[in-house]
Tab-separated table of C-alpha atoms in Angstrom:
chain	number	residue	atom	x	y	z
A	1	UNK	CA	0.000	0.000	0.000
A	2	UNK	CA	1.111	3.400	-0.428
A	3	UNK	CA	1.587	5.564	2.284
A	4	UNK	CA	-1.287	8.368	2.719
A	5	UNK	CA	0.513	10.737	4.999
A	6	UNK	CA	4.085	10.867	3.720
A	7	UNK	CA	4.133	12.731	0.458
A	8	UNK	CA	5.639	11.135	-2.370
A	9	UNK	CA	9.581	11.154	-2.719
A	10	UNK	CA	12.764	9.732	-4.308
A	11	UNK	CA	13.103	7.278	-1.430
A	12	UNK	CA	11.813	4.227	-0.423
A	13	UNK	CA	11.575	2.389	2.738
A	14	UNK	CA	11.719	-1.172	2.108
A	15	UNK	CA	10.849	-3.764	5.300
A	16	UNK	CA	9.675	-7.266	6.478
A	17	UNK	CA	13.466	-8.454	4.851
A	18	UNK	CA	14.708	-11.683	5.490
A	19	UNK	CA	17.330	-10.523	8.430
A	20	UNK	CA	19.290	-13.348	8.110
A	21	UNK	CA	20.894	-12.549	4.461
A	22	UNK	CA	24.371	-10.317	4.191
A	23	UNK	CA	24.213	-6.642	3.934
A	24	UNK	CA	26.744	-6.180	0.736
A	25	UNK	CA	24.417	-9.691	-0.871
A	26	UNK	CA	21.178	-7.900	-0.028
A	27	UNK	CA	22.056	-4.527	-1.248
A	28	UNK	CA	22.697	-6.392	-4.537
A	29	UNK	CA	19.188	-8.318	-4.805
A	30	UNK	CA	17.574	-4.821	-3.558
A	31	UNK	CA	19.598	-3.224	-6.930
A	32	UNK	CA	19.458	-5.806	-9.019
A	33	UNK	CA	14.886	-5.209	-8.272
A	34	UNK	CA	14.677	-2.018	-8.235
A	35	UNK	CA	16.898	-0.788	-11.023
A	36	UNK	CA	14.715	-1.916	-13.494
A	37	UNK	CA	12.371	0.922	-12.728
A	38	UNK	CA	15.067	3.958	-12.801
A	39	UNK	CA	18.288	5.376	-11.987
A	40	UNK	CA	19.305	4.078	-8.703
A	41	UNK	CA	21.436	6.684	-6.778
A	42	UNK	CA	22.153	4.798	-3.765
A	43	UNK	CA	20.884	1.389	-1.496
A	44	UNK	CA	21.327	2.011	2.435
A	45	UNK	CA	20.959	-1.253	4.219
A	46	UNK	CA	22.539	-1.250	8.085
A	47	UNK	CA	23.220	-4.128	9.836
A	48	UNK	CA	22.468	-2.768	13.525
A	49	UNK	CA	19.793	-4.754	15.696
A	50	UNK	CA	17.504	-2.344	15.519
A	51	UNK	CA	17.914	-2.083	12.106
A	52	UNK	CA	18.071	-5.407	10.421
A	53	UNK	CA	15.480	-6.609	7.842
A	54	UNK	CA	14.875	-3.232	6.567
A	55	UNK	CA	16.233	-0.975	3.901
A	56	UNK	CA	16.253	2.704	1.647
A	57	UNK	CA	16.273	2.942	-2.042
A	58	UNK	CA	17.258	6.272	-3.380
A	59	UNK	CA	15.970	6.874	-6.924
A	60	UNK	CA	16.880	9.640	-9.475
A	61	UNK	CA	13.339	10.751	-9.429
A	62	UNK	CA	10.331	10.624	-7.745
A	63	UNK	CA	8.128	8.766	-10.996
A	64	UNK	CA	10.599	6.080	-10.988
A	65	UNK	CA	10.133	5.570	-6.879
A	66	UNK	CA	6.555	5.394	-7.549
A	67	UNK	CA	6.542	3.117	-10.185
A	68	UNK	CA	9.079	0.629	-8.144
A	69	UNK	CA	6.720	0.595	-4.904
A	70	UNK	CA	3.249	-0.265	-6.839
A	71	UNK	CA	5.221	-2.864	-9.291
A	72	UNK	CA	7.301	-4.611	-6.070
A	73	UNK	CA	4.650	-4.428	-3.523
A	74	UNK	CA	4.247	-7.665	-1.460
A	75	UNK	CA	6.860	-9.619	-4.102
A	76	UNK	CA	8.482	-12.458	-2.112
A	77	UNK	CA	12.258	-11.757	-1.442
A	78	UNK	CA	13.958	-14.696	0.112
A	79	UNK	CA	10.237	-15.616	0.626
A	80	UNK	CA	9.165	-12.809	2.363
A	81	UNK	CA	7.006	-9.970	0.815
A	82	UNK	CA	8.424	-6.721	0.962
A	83	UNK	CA	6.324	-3.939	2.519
A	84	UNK	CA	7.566	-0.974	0.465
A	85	UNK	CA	6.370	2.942	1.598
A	86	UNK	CA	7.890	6.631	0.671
A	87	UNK	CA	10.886	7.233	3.625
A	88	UNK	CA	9.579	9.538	5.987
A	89	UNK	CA	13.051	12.419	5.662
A	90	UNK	CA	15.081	12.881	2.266
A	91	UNK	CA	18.020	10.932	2.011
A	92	UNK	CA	21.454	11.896	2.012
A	93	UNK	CA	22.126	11.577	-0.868
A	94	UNK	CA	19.798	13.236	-2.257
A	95	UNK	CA	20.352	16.023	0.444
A	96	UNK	CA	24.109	16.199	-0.813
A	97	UNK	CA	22.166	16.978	-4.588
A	98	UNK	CA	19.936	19.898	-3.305
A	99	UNK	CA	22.103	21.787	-0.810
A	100	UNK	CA	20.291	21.080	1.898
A	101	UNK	CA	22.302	18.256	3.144
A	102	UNK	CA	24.585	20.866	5.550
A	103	UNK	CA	21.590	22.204	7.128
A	104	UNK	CA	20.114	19.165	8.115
A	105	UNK	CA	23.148	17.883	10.149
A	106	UNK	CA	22.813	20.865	11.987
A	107	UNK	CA	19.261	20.569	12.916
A	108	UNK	CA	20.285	16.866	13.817
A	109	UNK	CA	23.262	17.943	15.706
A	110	UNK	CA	21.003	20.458	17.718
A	111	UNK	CA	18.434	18.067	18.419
A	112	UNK	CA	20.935	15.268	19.710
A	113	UNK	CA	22.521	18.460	21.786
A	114	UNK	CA	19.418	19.080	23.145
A	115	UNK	CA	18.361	16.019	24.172
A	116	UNK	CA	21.582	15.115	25.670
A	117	UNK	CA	21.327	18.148	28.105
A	118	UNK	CA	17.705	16.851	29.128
A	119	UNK	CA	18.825	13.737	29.696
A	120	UNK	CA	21.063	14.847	31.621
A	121	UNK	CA	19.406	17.450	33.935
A	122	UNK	CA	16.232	14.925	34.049
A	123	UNK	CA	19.487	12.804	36.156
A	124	UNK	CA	20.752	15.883	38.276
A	125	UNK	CA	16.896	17.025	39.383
A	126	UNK	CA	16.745	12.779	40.207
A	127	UNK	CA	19.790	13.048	42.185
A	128	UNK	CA	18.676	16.102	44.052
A	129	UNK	CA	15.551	14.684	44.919
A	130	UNK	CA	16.839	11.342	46.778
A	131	UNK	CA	19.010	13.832	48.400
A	132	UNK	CA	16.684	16.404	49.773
A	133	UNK	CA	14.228	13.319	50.603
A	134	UNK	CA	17.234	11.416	52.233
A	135	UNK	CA	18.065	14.348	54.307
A	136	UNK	CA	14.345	14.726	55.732
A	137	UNK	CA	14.280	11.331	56.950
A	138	UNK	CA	17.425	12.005	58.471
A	139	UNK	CA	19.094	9.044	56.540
A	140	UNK	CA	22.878	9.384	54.713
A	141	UNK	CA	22.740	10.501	50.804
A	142	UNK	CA	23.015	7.513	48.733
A	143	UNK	CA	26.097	7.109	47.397
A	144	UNK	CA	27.630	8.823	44.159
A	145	UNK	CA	26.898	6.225	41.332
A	146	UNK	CA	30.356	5.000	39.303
A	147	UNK	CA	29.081	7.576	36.324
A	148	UNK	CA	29.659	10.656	38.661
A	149	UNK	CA	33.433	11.089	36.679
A	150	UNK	CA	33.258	14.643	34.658
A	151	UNK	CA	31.530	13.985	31.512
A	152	UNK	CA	33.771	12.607	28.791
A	153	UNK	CA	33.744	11.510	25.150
A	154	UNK	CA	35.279	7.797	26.265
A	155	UNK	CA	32.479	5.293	28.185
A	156	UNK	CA	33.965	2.958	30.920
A	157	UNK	CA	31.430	-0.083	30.159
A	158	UNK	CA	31.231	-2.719	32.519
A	159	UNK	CA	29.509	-6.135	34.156
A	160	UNK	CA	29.864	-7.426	30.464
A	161	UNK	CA	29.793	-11.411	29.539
A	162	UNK	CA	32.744	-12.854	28.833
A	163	UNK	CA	32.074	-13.997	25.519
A	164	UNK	CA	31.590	-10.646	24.861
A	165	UNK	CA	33.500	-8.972	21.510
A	166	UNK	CA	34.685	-6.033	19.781
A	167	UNK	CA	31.725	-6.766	17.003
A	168	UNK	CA	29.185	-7.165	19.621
A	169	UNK	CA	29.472	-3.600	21.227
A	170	UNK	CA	29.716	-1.699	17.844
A	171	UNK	CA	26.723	-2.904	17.037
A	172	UNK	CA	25.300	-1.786	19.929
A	173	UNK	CA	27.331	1.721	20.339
A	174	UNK	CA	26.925	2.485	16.616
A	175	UNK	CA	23.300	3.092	17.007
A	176	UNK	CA	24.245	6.598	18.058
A	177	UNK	CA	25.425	9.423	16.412
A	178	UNK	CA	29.375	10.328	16.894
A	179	UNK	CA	30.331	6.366	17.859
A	180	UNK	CA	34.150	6.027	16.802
A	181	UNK	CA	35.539	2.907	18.363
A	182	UNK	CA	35.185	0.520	21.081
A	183	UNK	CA	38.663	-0.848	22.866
A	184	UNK	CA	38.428	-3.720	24.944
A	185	UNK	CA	41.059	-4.719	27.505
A	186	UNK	CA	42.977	-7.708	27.420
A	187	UNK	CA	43.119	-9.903	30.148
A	188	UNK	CA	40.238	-8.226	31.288
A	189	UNK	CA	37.248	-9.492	30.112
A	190	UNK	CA	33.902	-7.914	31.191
A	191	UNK	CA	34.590	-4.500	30.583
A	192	UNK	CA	35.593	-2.157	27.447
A	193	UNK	CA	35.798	1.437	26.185
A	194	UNK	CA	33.816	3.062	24.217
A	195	UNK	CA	34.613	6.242	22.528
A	196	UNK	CA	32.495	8.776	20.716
A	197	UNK	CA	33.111	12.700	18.816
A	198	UNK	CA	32.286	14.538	22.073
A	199	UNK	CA	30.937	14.207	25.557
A	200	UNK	CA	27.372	14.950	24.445
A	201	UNK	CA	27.116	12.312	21.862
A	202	UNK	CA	28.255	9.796	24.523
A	203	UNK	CA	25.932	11.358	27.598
A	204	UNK	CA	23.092	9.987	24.951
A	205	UNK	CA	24.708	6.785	23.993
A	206	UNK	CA	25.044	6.164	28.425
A	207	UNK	CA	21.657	7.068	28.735
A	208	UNK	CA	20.284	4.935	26.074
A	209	UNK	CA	22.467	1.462	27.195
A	210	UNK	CA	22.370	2.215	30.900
A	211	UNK	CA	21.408	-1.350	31.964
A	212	UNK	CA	20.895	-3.069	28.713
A	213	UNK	CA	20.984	-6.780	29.263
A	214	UNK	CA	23.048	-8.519	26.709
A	215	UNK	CA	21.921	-11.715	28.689
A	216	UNK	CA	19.559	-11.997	31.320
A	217	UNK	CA	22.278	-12.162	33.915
A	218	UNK	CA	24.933	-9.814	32.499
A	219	UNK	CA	22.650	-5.755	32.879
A	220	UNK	CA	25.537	-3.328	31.174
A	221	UNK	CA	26.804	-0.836	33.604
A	222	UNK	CA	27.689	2.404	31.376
A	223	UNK	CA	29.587	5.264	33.270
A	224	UNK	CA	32.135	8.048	31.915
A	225	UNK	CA	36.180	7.144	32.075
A	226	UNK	CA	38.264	8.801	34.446
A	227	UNK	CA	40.057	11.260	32.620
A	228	UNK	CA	43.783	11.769	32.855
């Protein structure tokens, strides 16, 4: 079906994908379907967890989306039907092709800004709270959790399995915006670093994995590095 709210576009969002297929052999099929319709400009398919069994198709033109979605409606990839829609926000690509690719990493930058500093003064107003309510009852403040260290662009993850990897983090780290590596420690296992662009990008990435169970015995424990 076509969408009704999103207004026809150069981009399609493709789902309901076998997630079990390689990105680099499904980005082929994808081409390899679509192409026959138009120009292709570009096929984004991410292997994330969140992000598996679906993919973009960036067109040349908006006739030759439309044509693609009503010809490959429900066909059966790797025996699934697709469910094929207009994306929701203009690609990059063809952002980099109109100008207006600059100003919309700026608005994203701005919003990840902002709700990094929520995030984090939602925590602070927490803190103060269980303070001013410990202090009534005449009990001790609670002590300062692990991720009181100044805020810093490296994560200090720990209480992680030991089969844990390299591959596994990224997977889960490159989710958010500004992720550049994850280091883990030999000899060490159950904990790793994690580092992002700034200290705002990773306040968002802490928030968002703060007690993610990887198993049902191992919850992740995500606090900022000492620095120095």
């Amino acid at each position: 079906m076509i969408g009704s709210d999103i207004p026809p576009n150069q981009t399609l969002y493709v789902n309901n994908l076998y997630e079990k297929v390689k990105k680099e052999e499904l980005k082929k099929c994808i081409y390899a379907l679509f192409s026959q319709f138009g120009k292709i400009l570009d096929v984004v398919a991410l292997k994330t967890y969140r992000l598996r069994g679906q993919c973009w198709v960036v067109f040349a033109d908006v006739a030759a989306a439309t044509n693609a979605m009503r010809s490959l409606q429900g066909y059966p990839l790797y025996d699934k039907p697709m469910r094929i829609a207009y994306a929701k926000t203009k690609s990059d690509t063809v952002a980099k092709l109109d100008g207006t690719f600059a100003e919309k990493n700026k608005k994203e930058r701005k919003k990840v800004n902002d709700e990094a500093r929520e995030a984090l003064q939602a925590r602070a107003k927490e803190r103060e709270a269980a303070a001013a309510n410990a202090a009534a009852s005449g009990m001790a403040p609670p002590a300062k959790p692990s991720d009181q260290n100044p805020p810093h662009e490296i994560l200090f993850v720990q209480n992680l399995p030991e089969a844990t990897n390299n591959q596994m983090l990224t997977m889960l780290f490159q989710q958010f915006p500004g992720f550049k590596e994850v280091r883990m420690v030999d000899g060490r296992p159950g904990i790793a670093f994690v580092e992002f662009e700034n200290d705002t990008q990773s306040s968002v990435a802490m928030s968002g994995l703060q007690g993610f169970k990887i198993t049902p015995t191992h919850a992740m424990s995500v606090s900022f590095a000492k620095q120095g």
